[in-house]
């Protein structure tokens, strides 16, 4: 298939080089440790060794592939990928762009608390639109917004999609990706918004859906919104496409943002009937799917100045109501230094990452433990005042391919 490569053992070789300076198992200097490794290697049959290796963190799997030829063949095999897909899921990584112009950076592994230098395929600049789900990442260019790629950033398997329908140069676009954990089929949505010529209050909005089974795009909805416009924030949860819309000047500060819930099966219309109020005055909102639940991380605005951030909250949508599950402690809020009214945040499984655009500091929130923790310091520093940092969260998986 055009634009697509297949999995092979070279993925292990390439990733071992890209992922950087691992403490390789083969570098153990103690003779006793070497003897233990050799004897275990001789005793265990392949199927049992596969099961054991499948429980390792994904970075350790690449190290294991460097131990000997037998282990390399095991972690490169199809059967190992099947075993790997049936063990407990890996914790999500966070890729941080460290350049405003080039798509280069480091990926953070929260299990081993290490940063790895990896190269992302397909993407050309950090300002591309990015969405991720279940080991796959979708990139869309920020110019014509018609070039899309779906890839596995770990194996580097990449596929270029056909150009989506609808307006080519929209004012605002929101990209989302949803991958089935059973079939590995995926759906991509693009919400496009463009101002109606000569009318400040009215905006054309369209929703376009890509289905990996049919490999076809379809325009699901076109509508004109009055007093609201689309933005760049969307996510798919349990068959519902959620996206934020923004007031164009009508109404009070409390409803500067609103949430649209669009059922991808029933295709409910008009959209204004499915609006869900946000929890309060927000400077910005970031949407994410955590285990099938819609989660929003939002900048909490001051009561008298809702455009100035005073804190960051986390809410889960329950029906049409928001339930607050966390609020950033003040010491962590201060730890970002000068935090802008907007910030980067993404998450999956039980982890949420929050990052200021102005610094490489990365904060992690564990939804299960309700625990805030700084990541290990990223191996890059700010070189000039206007340098920006951003990033995205993804699941490191070996068995998923676009």
mmCIF file of N, CA, C and O in Angstrom, residues 94-99 104-106 108 115 335-339 344 353-364 373-385 387-391:
data_model
loop_
_atom_site.group_PDB
_atom_site.id
_atom_site.type_symbol
_atom_site.label_atom_id
_atom_site.label_comp_id
_atom_site.label_asym_id
_atom_site.label_seq_id
_atom_site.Cartn_x
_atom_site.Cartn_y
_atom_site.Cartn_z
ATOM 1 N N UNK A 94 5.516 10.988 26.714
ATOM 2 C CA UNK A 94 5.264 12.365 26.275
ATOM 3 C C UNK A 94 6.432 12.811 25.405
ATOM 4 O O UNK A 94 7.588 12.781 25.837
ATOM 5 N N UNK A 95 6.113 13.209 24.182
ATOM 6 C CA UNK A 95 7.150 13.725 23.282
ATOM 7 C C UNK A 95 7.143 15.246 23.363
ATOM 8 O O UNK A 95 6.121 15.889 23.130
ATOM 9 N N UNK A 96 8.319 15.804 23.696
ATOM 10 C CA UNK A 96 8.454 17.257 23.796
ATOM 11 C C UNK A 96 9.304 17.786 22.650
ATOM 12 O O UNK A 96 10.447 17.374 22.471
ATOM 13 N N UNK A 97 8.713 18.692 21.861
ATOM 14 C CA UNK A 97 9.475 19.356 20.815
ATOM 15 C C UNK A 97 10.419 20.363 21.467
ATOM 16 O O UNK A 97 10.012 21.132 22.335
ATOM 17 N N UNK A 98 11.650 20.360 21.033
ATOM 18 C CA UNK A 98 12.641 21.265 21.625
ATOM 19 C C UNK A 98 13.127 22.303 20.631
ATOM 20 O O UNK A 98 14.118 22.980 20.863
ATOM 21 N N UNK A 99 12.426 22.441 19.513
ATOM 22 C CA UNK A 99 12.756 23.456 18.521
ATOM 23 C C UNK A 99 11.463 24.043 17.987
ATOM 24 O O UNK A 99 10.453 23.337 17.862
ATOM 25 N N UNK A 104 12.073 18.088 16.174
ATOM 26 C CA UNK A 104 13.023 17.297 16.948
ATOM 27 C C UNK A 104 12.701 17.445 18.429
ATOM 28 O O UNK A 104 12.101 18.438 18.855
ATOM 29 N N UNK A 105 13.105 16.449 19.212
ATOM 30 C CA UNK A 105 12.848 16.533 20.633
ATOM 31 C C UNK A 105 13.153 15.239 21.350
ATOM 32 O O UNK A 105 13.892 14.387 20.842
ATOM 33 N N UNK A 106 12.556 15.097 22.527
ATOM 34 C CA UNK A 106 12.801 13.939 23.378
ATOM 35 C C UNK A 106 11.472 13.358 23.839
ATOM 36 O O UNK A 106 10.487 14.074 24.018
ATOM 37 N N UNK A 108 9.560 11.181 26.873
ATOM 38 C CA UNK A 108 9.712 10.879 28.296
ATOM 39 C C UNK A 108 8.996 9.585 28.639
ATOM 40 O O UNK A 108 7.811 9.404 28.328
ATOM 41 N N UNK A 115 14.445 10.284 29.561
ATOM 42 C CA UNK A 115 14.157 10.943 28.293
ATOM 43 C C UNK A 115 14.968 10.257 27.198
ATOM 44 O O UNK A 115 16.146 9.960 27.382
ATOM 45 N N UNK A 335 5.720 26.652 40.073
ATOM 46 C CA UNK A 335 6.914 26.001 39.536
ATOM 47 C C UNK A 335 7.094 26.182 38.050
ATOM 48 O O UNK A 335 8.200 26.006 37.518
ATOM 49 N N UNK A 336 6.013 26.514 37.334
ATOM 50 C CA UNK A 336 6.127 26.773 35.902
ATOM 51 C C UNK A 336 6.741 28.137 35.618
ATOM 52 O O UNK A 336 7.067 28.447 34.480
ATOM 53 N N UNK A 337 6.871 28.971 36.663
ATOM 54 C CA UNK A 337 7.366 30.323 36.440
ATOM 55 C C UNK A 337 6.246 31.173 35.888
ATOM 56 O O UNK A 337 5.137 31.202 36.416
ATOM 57 N N UNK A 338 6.505 31.835 34.787
ATOM 58 C CA UNK A 338 5.490 32.684 34.153
ATOM 59 C C UNK A 338 4.648 31.819 33.220
ATOM 60 O O UNK A 338 5.013 31.560 32.077
ATOM 61 N N UNK A 339 3.507 31.334 33.707
ATOM 62 C CA UNK A 339 2.634 30.458 32.932
ATOM 63 C C UNK A 339 1.668 31.291 32.098
ATOM 64 O O UNK A 339 0.964 32.162 32.622
ATOM 65 N N UNK A 344 0.035 23.596 27.011
ATOM 66 C CA UNK A 344 -0.130 22.298 26.369
ATOM 67 C C UNK A 344 -0.502 21.261 27.420
ATOM 68 O O UNK A 344 0.043 21.263 28.527
ATOM 69 N N UNK A 353 -0.359 14.911 31.210
ATOM 70 C CA UNK A 353 0.843 15.744 31.149
ATOM 71 C C UNK A 353 0.430 17.197 30.938
ATOM 72 O O UNK A 353 -0.466 17.494 30.144
ATOM 73 N N UNK A 354 1.115 18.103 31.640
ATOM 74 C CA UNK A 354 0.862 19.542 31.503
ATOM 75 C C UNK A 354 2.199 20.236 31.290
ATOM 76 O O UNK A 354 3.159 19.994 32.032
ATOM 77 N N UNK A 355 2.247 21.087 30.279
ATOM 78 C CA UNK A 355 3.500 21.745 29.916
ATOM 79 C C UNK A 355 3.249 23.205 29.560
ATOM 80 O O UNK A 355 2.298 23.531 28.847
ATOM 81 N N UNK A 356 4.098 24.088 30.057
ATOM 82 C CA UNK A 356 4.059 25.489 29.667
ATOM 83 C C UNK A 356 4.739 25.646 28.309
ATOM 84 O O UNK A 356 5.730 24.973 28.016
ATOM 85 N N UNK A 357 4.190 26.532 27.464
ATOM 86 C CA UNK A 357 4.829 26.780 26.173
ATOM 87 C C UNK A 357 6.171 27.493 26.326
ATOM 88 O O UNK A 357 7.005 27.440 25.429
ATOM 89 N N UNK A 358 6.376 28.143 27.469
ATOM 90 C CA UNK A 358 7.567 28.970 27.629
ATOM 91 C C UNK A 358 8.760 28.285 28.257
ATOM 92 O O UNK A 358 9.819 28.912 28.398
ATOM 93 N N UNK A 359 8.632 26.996 28.637
ATOM 94 C CA UNK A 359 9.744 26.315 29.308
ATOM 95 C C UNK A 359 9.598 24.807 29.114
ATOM 96 O O UNK A 359 8.498 24.311 28.864
ATOM 97 N N UNK A 360 10.698 24.065 29.257
ATOM 98 C CA UNK A 360 10.635 22.608 29.075
ATOM 99 C C UNK A 360 10.202 21.833 30.317
ATOM 100 O O UNK A 360 10.344 20.617 30.363
ATOM 101 N N UNK A 361 9.687 22.504 31.335
ATOM 102 C CA UNK A 361 9.214 21.809 32.531
ATOM 103 C C UNK A 361 7.956 21.004 32.199
ATOM 104 O O UNK A 361 7.070 21.477 31.480
ATOM 105 N N UNK A 362 7.876 19.782 32.725
ATOM 106 C CA UNK A 362 6.752 18.892 32.440
ATOM 107 C C UNK A 362 6.195 18.353 33.749
ATOM 108 O O UNK A 362 6.914 17.751 34.544
ATOM 109 N N UNK A 363 4.901 18.556 33.965
ATOM 110 C CA UNK A 363 4.230 18.096 35.176
ATOM 111 C C UNK A 363 3.316 16.933 34.826
ATOM 112 O O UNK A 363 2.627 16.950 33.807
ATOM 113 N N UNK A 364 3.298 15.915 35.706
ATOM 114 C CA UNK A 364 2.511 14.703 35.469
ATOM 115 C C UNK A 364 1.480 14.562 36.590
ATOM 116 O O UNK A 364 1.807 14.703 37.774
ATOM 117 N N UNK A 373 3.399 15.251 40.098
ATOM 118 C CA UNK A 373 4.835 14.992 40.161
ATOM 119 C C UNK A 373 5.516 15.604 38.937
ATOM 120 O O UNK A 373 5.011 15.488 37.811
ATOM 121 N N UNK A 374 6.655 16.237 39.176
ATOM 122 C CA UNK A 374 7.451 16.730 38.050
ATOM 123 C C UNK A 374 8.142 15.552 37.367
ATOM 124 O O UNK A 374 8.549 14.595 38.025
ATOM 125 N N UNK A 375 8.257 15.612 36.046
ATOM 126 C CA UNK A 375 9.057 14.611 35.341
ATOM 127 C C UNK A 375 10.530 14.869 35.620
ATOM 128 O O UNK A 375 10.910 15.919 36.161
ATOM 129 N N UNK A 376 11.345 13.896 35.261
ATOM 130 C CA UNK A 376 12.781 14.150 35.267
ATOM 131 C C UNK A 376 13.052 15.309 34.311
ATOM 132 O O UNK A 376 12.383 15.448 33.287
ATOM 133 N N UNK A 377 13.995 16.162 34.646
ATOM 134 C CA UNK A 377 14.275 17.339 33.830
ATOM 135 C C UNK A 377 14.641 16.951 32.403
ATOM 136 O O UNK A 377 15.478 16.078 32.174
ATOM 137 N N UNK A 378 13.997 17.598 31.452
ATOM 138 C CA UNK A 378 14.283 17.339 30.042
ATOM 139 C C UNK A 378 15.701 17.794 29.711
ATOM 140 O O UNK A 378 16.137 18.863 30.154
ATOM 141 N N UNK A 379 16.460 16.998 28.933
ATOM 142 C CA UNK A 379 17.852 17.352 28.627
ATOM 143 C C UNK A 379 17.980 18.466 27.597
ATOM 144 O O UNK A 379 18.704 18.355 26.618
ATOM 145 N N UNK A 380 17.253 19.556 27.796
ATOM 146 C CA UNK A 380 17.359 20.712 26.921
ATOM 147 C C UNK A 380 17.016 21.936 27.750
ATOM 148 O O UNK A 380 16.254 21.851 28.715
ATOM 149 N N UNK A 381 17.588 23.048 27.425
ATOM 150 C CA UNK A 381 17.325 24.281 28.156
ATOM 151 C C UNK A 381 16.875 25.361 27.177
ATOM 152 O O UNK A 381 17.115 25.275 25.971
ATOM 153 N N UNK A 382 16.241 26.390 27.721
ATOM 154 C CA UNK A 382 15.769 27.493 26.893
ATOM 155 C C UNK A 382 16.957 28.341 26.457
ATOM 156 O O UNK A 382 17.731 28.804 27.289
ATOM 157 N N UNK A 383 17.085 28.549 25.143
ATOM 158 C CA UNK A 383 18.255 29.230 24.605
ATOM 159 C C UNK A 383 18.005 30.710 24.307
ATOM 160 O O UNK A 383 18.946 31.490 24.256
ATOM 161 N N UNK A 384 16.750 31.072 24.064
ATOM 162 C CA UNK A 384 16.439 32.478 23.799
ATOM 163 C C UNK A 384 15.028 32.761 24.293
ATOM 164 O O UNK A 384 14.201 31.841 24.409
ATOM 165 N N UNK A 385 14.706 34.011 24.629
ATOM 166 C CA UNK A 385 13.437 34.343 25.308
ATOM 167 C C UNK A 385 12.187 33.887 24.577
ATOM 168 O O UNK A 385 11.213 33.499 25.213
ATOM 169 N N UNK A 387 11.792 31.333 22.594
ATOM 170 C CA UNK A 387 11.755 29.912 22.259
ATOM 171 C C UNK A 387 10.521 29.258 22.881
ATOM 172 O O UNK A 387 10.233 29.442 24.059
ATOM 173 N N UNK A 388 9.771 28.504 22.064
ATOM 174 C CA UNK A 388 8.550 27.855 22.519
ATOM 175 C C UNK A 388 8.735 26.346 22.600
ATOM 176 O O UNK A 388 9.487 25.757 21.819
ATOM 177 N N UNK A 389 8.021 25.753 23.544
ATOM 178 C CA UNK A 389 8.053 24.305 23.705
ATOM 179 C C UNK A 389 6.617 23.783 23.689
ATOM 180 O O UNK A 389 5.710 24.397 24.233
ATOM 181 N N UNK A 390 6.434 22.650 23.067
ATOM 182 C CA UNK A 390 5.133 22.002 23.084
ATOM 183 C C UNK A 390 5.357 20.500 22.956
ATOM 184 O O UNK A 390 6.497 20.041 22.855
ATOM 185 N N UNK A 391 4.271 19.736 22.945
ATOM 186 C CA UNK A 391 4.445 18.293 22.855
ATOM 187 C C UNK A 391 3.115 17.572 22.811
ATOM 188 O O UNK A 391 2.045 18.191 22.759
#
